[in-house]
Amino acid sequence: MQRPNKGKTPRRPGPKKASNIDKDPVGVYCRIRPLGAEDEECCVEMISSSTIQLHAPDGLKANRNGEYKETQYSFKKVFGINTTQMELFEDVAKPLIEDLIHCKNGLLFTYGVTGSGKTFTMTGSPGEGGLLPRSLDMLFNSIGPFQAKRFVFKPDEKNGMEIQDQVDALLERQKRDSQQSVPKTPSSRQRPDPEFADMISTEEACKSENVDEDCCYSVFVSYIEIYNNYIYDLLEDAPFDPIRPKWLGGGTPVRNNEFIVPQSKILREDQNHNMYVAGCTEVEVKSTEEAFEVFWKGQKKRRIANTELNRESSRSHSVFTVKLAQAPLDADGDHILQDKNQVNVSQLCLVDLAGSERTSRTRAEGNRLREAGNINQSLMTLRTCMEVLRENQMCGTNKMVPYRDSKVTHLFKNYFDGEGKVRMIVCVNPKADDYDETMLVMRFAEMTQEVEVARPVDRPICGLAAGRRHRNRAFKDELSRRLEERGGPSNADDPALLSQLIESLPAMPRCELVDPADDQTLSRLIEVLERRQRVRNMMTEQFNKTANTLKSMLQQFDSQLSAKDTFLHDQRSKLSERDRVIMSQKAELERLEKKSKTLEYKIDILQKTTGMYEQDKRSLQQELETREQRLQRELSERRRMEHRMQGMVTDTKLKWEKECERRVNAKQLEMQNKLWVKDEKLKQLKAIVTESSSSGSVFPTERPEKPERPSRERDRNYGQKRSASPSPLPTAPPVHPTHRRSHSAGGEKWVDHKPASNLDLDTVMQPIIPNAIKVSTPNEKALSKCHKYVLRHQELASDGEIETKLIKGNVFKTRGGGQAVQFTDIETLKQECAAASSRKRRSGSGEGPAHMEDVENRAPVANTSTVLGYPKRRKP
């Protein structure tokens, strides 16, 4: 017995996802159900095939002061109240069934408020089958002739598939058939509901044309519900126990009028990181009717209840999973290829979500209230996951998506991570009472459309030649035809042909021996057997000849077929090369067109830019000319101003020269008058002294003439234009005190005040004061410790050299407790340039050494005192 091989649910290899994977947005559709009564107020309007508009009810506008406005929402497609179930299936579910046949997963779920028609859209009614029965019908219509026998594919209870050979499958079927005679529970022997028989009419049946005929298929279905965030298997059969009570019509057992909660299931992750329900029942079905029977069996166990808004309100989320296992045929096209790497498993999940509801409207209590809370919580978790996915994709963040907060999102997290195509049908009830709930549903749908899901990858192509099943069937048909032409049986397993072959042999004689001496019976029997042996040998030779002929014909056919395949392959390769050339030319043409458009666009931009630059150039030239003219005017104005100022300076210079000359002359006259007066006084005093000393001798004295006063005519001419500046003070005669040693050389303690602004002259002679406290700013503390004070003051002399003055004073205490300084002496330190000194001597050589300046001059200042830098009034 061959070891069974396993086939896993397809998944992209490796946990890391490439960044260049193509993504598609979640397909969101909208379906509007008809109103319950014609007089009800409608709040939803279908504007186009992809847009609806919500109107706030009149009462809501009055209560909220008209704040609500009309809002529009767009979908991939909107289905109005007159849309049939067939039209909805063609646009939404049919592409998912074709993807399922091509080994791609899919997820389809309905979403909306309670009573919006979700269950009707998914299940349907008699004569109007929903998406689920139509999907099953299309699937079996497409793969019906290519289905494998039962138990060839077998679930391994780990979300994978085991493939068995024909012998193991036959043993499994015989074992199951033998178990059919065992009495079952009454619930397991229910007949299919007659309502499901008329759901799909023959005219509406459809099938997929792109089915791989070289594969064998098997369909497995499972049905679960998520109730109060617990997972329950709706297809699970409890073992029959005559002691335990029977099940209720809703599928829940009861004992002593108390409900017994079924065993819940758990979610697990397989080796390919796909989520599945552990221990869930998977039933292999071979027809649409059988699949309907399994679905209806689980549908009767689903929890529903009567609320104020819906007579049959779903109290749980139901998930009906269709799993398709397929494996290619071998090279002969007769048996399934026993290679686990070639087994593909794809699944389609049809989810009917329970409707969101407000307990204030449903007036739910007790268990109904707890159910409504769990339903709303799971739908809120779904909304949160969608928001986080959209934020991660649009903003580039890497936030964790809270899939594990709810069983619904945790079960389907692989689909949102790129394991299949996701589509959602938003069911809307247009009545005005559901306006607030419908608004929330529309916002969720609008946000879901922005979430992108990775596009499923195509399955790997099998390396065997295509058309194996067709060639095998053609071979069998040709063999039957040839056998019929030659008079042989077309089917060796046919009992009629076998009996005809037996009758063509010589008849067997009677073989009863009544006499021990009878030799004729045995001889006749031997003769007949010999003839039958000869006939058998002839038939064997004929059969061998026919087989050889048939083999030669088959070889000839194979050679012809291979030649034709080679020819077709060559033609297809040439066609593909031409197609590639055409595609490359088209691509090149498109590229050139785009390039030409780009160049035209650039030319337009350059032309516009050139025009702008030319306009800017003209404006700048005009501005430059204006500025040059203004500059010329300013230059001419400046020249006129310079001429005017030069004239004014010349006039002012002449005026001040004359004024200075007049003042000098006046001062000289005044000094001469004073000297004359002094001379007169001295002469008189001398005369008096001489007269008193002599004995009566009188010497005549000559009276000096009084100097004449210069003419006032010049003063009269300039009397009206005299300067307002003060008259210069009279210059005192030069004082030549005797040189003496500086007072600072004593043993007293000094305060050496040197301001920070003074400059270091680096001269040879520097004032050095021993026992001095050097400060940059005088303070009372330093003055209280010393008896002498000296201030180093620098100023610029008339010849441009820096002159340093040492202003000295005595420090004494005042009556108020402060310190006062009385300045007593000034020492002047002056540095002269040798060239300047020689020039001075040359210029003053006519006047003698009286005009020579000493290096150290002293100008004593008497009775001048200050208190901490504030001068006092000079004493008389």
CSV table of C-alpha atoms in Angstrom, one decimal, residues 303-446:
chain,number,residue,atom,x,y,z
A,303,ARG,CA,-29.1,30.5,16.1
A,304,ILE,CA,-31.9,32.9,15.2
A,305,ALA,CA,-34.3,34.9,17.3
A,306,ASN,CA,-37.3,37.2,17.0
A,307,THR,CA,-36.6,40.9,17.8
A,308,GLU,CA,-38.5,44.1,17.4
A,309,LEU,CA,-36.8,44.9,14.1
A,310,ASN,CA,-36.5,41.4,12.5
A,311,ARG,CA,-38.7,38.4,12.9
A,312,GLU,CA,-35.8,36.0,12.1
A,313,SER,CA,-32.7,37.9,13.2
A,314,SER,CA,-29.4,36.1,13.0
A,315,ARG,CA,-27.7,36.0,16.4
A,316,SER,CA,-24.4,34.7,15.2
A,317,HIS,CA,-21.9,35.0,12.3
A,318,SER,CA,-22.1,32.0,9.9
A,319,VAL,CA,-19.2,30.9,7.7
A,320,PHE,CA,-19.8,28.4,5.0
A,321,THR,CA,-16.5,27.2,3.5
A,322,VAL,CA,-16.2,25.5,0.1
A,323,LYS,CA,-12.8,23.8,-0.2
A,324,LEU,CA,-11.7,22.5,-3.6
A,325,ALA,CA,-8.9,19.9,-3.9
A,326,GLN,CA,-7.4,19.2,-7.3
A,327,ALA,CA,-4.5,17.1,-8.6
A,328,PRO,CA,-3.2,16.5,-12.1
A,329,LEU,CA,-3.5,13.2,-14.0
A,330,ASP,CA,-0.5,11.1,-14.8
A,331,ALA,CA,1.2,11.0,-18.2
A,332,ASP,CA,-1.3,8.4,-19.5
A,333,GLY,CA,-4.3,10.5,-18.4
A,334,ASP,CA,-5.9,7.5,-16.6
A,335,HIS,CA,-5.0,7.9,-12.9
A,336,ILE,CA,-4.3,10.8,-10.5
A,337,LEU,CA,-0.6,11.7,-10.2
A,338,GLN,CA,0.7,10.5,-6.8
A,339,ASP,CA,2.8,13.6,-6.1
A,340,LYS,CA,2.0,15.7,-3.1
A,341,ASN,CA,3.8,18.8,-4.6
A,342,GLN,CA,1.2,18.8,-7.4
A,343,VAL,CA,-1.9,18.8,-5.1
A,344,ASN,CA,-3.5,22.2,-4.7
A,345,VAL,CA,-6.2,23.2,-2.3
A,346,SER,CA,-8.2,26.4,-2.6
A,347,GLN,CA,-11.2,27.6,-0.6
A,348,LEU,CA,-14.0,30.1,-0.7
A,349,CYS,CA,-15.5,31.4,2.5
A,350,LEU,CA,-19.1,32.7,2.3
A,351,VAL,CA,-19.8,34.7,5.4
A,352,ASP,CA,-23.1,36.0,6.6
A,353,LEU,CA,-22.3,38.5,9.4
A,354,ALA,CA,-24.9,39.2,12.0
A,355,GLY,CA,-26.4,42.7,11.7
A,356,SER,CA,-25.4,45.6,14.0
A,357,GLU,CA,-28.3,46.8,16.1
A,358,ARG,CA,-29.1,49.3,18.8
A,359,THR,CA,-30.6,47.8,22.0
A,360,SER,CA,-32.7,50.9,22.5
A,361,ARG,CA,-34.6,50.0,19.3
A,362,THR,CA,-34.6,46.2,19.5
A,363,ARG,CA,-35.5,46.3,23.3
A,364,ALA,CA,-33.3,43.3,23.8
A,365,GLU,CA,-33.0,41.8,27.3
A,366,GLY,CA,-31.2,38.9,28.9
A,367,ASN,CA,-29.5,36.6,26.3
A,368,ARG,CA,-30.6,38.8,23.4
A,369,LEU,CA,-28.9,41.7,25.0
A,370,ARG,CA,-25.7,39.7,25.6
A,371,GLU,CA,-25.8,38.5,22.0
A,372,ALA,CA,-26.2,42.0,20.6
A,373,GLY,CA,-23.3,43.2,22.7
A,374,ASN,CA,-21.0,40.5,21.3
A,375,ILE,CA,-22.2,41.1,17.8
A,376,ASN,CA,-21.5,44.8,18.0
A,377,GLN,CA,-18.1,44.2,19.6
A,378,SER,CA,-17.0,41.8,16.9
A,379,LEU,CA,-18.1,44.3,14.2
A,380,MET,CA,-16.3,47.1,16.0
A,381,THR,CA,-13.1,44.9,16.0
A,382,LEU,CA,-13.5,44.4,12.3
A,383,ARG,CA,-13.8,48.1,11.8
A,384,THR,CA,-10.7,48.7,13.9
A,385,CYS,CA,-8.6,46.2,11.9
A,386,MET,CA,-9.6,47.9,8.7
A,387,GLU,CA,-8.6,51.3,10.1
A,388,VAL,CA,-5.2,50.1,11.2
A,389,LEU,CA,-4.6,48.4,7.8
A,390,ARG,CA,-5.5,51.5,6.0
A,391,GLU,CA,-3.3,53.7,8.2
A,392,ASN,CA,-0.3,51.3,7.8
A,393,GLN,CA,-0.7,51.3,4.0
A,394,MET,CA,-1.3,55.0,3.5
A,395,CYS,CA,1.1,56.4,6.1
A,396,GLY,CA,3.8,53.7,5.9
A,397,THR,CA,3.5,52.8,9.6
A,398,ASN,CA,3.8,49.4,11.1
A,399,LYS,CA,1.1,49.2,13.8
A,400,MET,CA,0.0,45.9,15.0
A,401,VAL,CA,-3.5,44.9,13.6
A,402,PRO,CA,-5.7,43.6,16.5
A,403,TYR,CA,-6.9,40.5,14.7
A,404,ARG,CA,-6.9,38.4,17.9
A,405,ASP,CA,-9.5,40.7,19.6
A,406,SER,CA,-12.3,38.8,17.8
A,407,LYS,CA,-12.7,35.3,16.4
A,408,VAL,CA,-14.1,36.7,13.1
A,409,THR,CA,-11.0,38.8,12.3
A,410,HIS,CA,-8.6,36.2,13.7
A,411,LEU,CA,-10.1,33.5,11.3
A,412,PHE,CA,-9.8,35.7,8.2
A,413,LYS,CA,-6.5,37.5,8.9
A,414,ASN,CA,-4.8,35.6,6.2
A,415,TYR,CA,-7.1,37.0,3.5
A,416,PHE,CA,-6.2,40.6,4.5
A,417,ASP,CA,-2.5,39.7,4.6
A,418,GLY,CA,-2.7,38.6,0.9
A,419,GLU,CA,-4.0,35.0,0.8
A,420,GLY,CA,-6.9,35.7,-1.5
A,421,LYS,CA,-9.4,38.1,-3.0
A,422,VAL,CA,-11.8,39.9,-0.6
A,423,ARG,CA,-15.2,41.2,-1.5
A,424,MET,CA,-17.9,42.8,0.7
A,425,ILE,CA,-21.6,43.4,0.0
A,426,VAL,CA,-23.1,46.2,2.0
A,427,CYS,CA,-26.8,45.6,2.4
A,428,VAL,CA,-28.9,48.8,3.0
A,429,ASN,CA,-32.4,49.2,4.3
A,430,PRO,CA,-33.6,52.5,2.8
A,431,LYS,CA,-36.2,53.2,5.5
A,432,ALA,CA,-35.8,56.5,7.5
A,433,ASP,CA,-35.7,54.7,10.9
A,434,ASP,CA,-32.3,53.1,10.1
A,435,TYR,CA,-30.7,56.4,9.0
A,436,ASP,CA,-28.2,56.6,11.8
A,437,GLU,CA,-27.1,53.0,11.5
A,438,THR,CA,-26.9,53.2,7.7
A,439,MET,CA,-24.7,56.3,8.0
A,440,LEU,CA,-22.2,54.3,10.2
A,441,VAL,CA,-22.3,51.4,7.7
A,442,MET,CA,-21.6,53.7,4.8
A,443,ARG,CA,-18.6,55.3,6.6
A,444,PHE,CA,-17.2,51.8,7.3
A,445,ALA,CA,-17.7,50.7,3.7
A,446,GLU,CA,-16.0,53.9,2.4
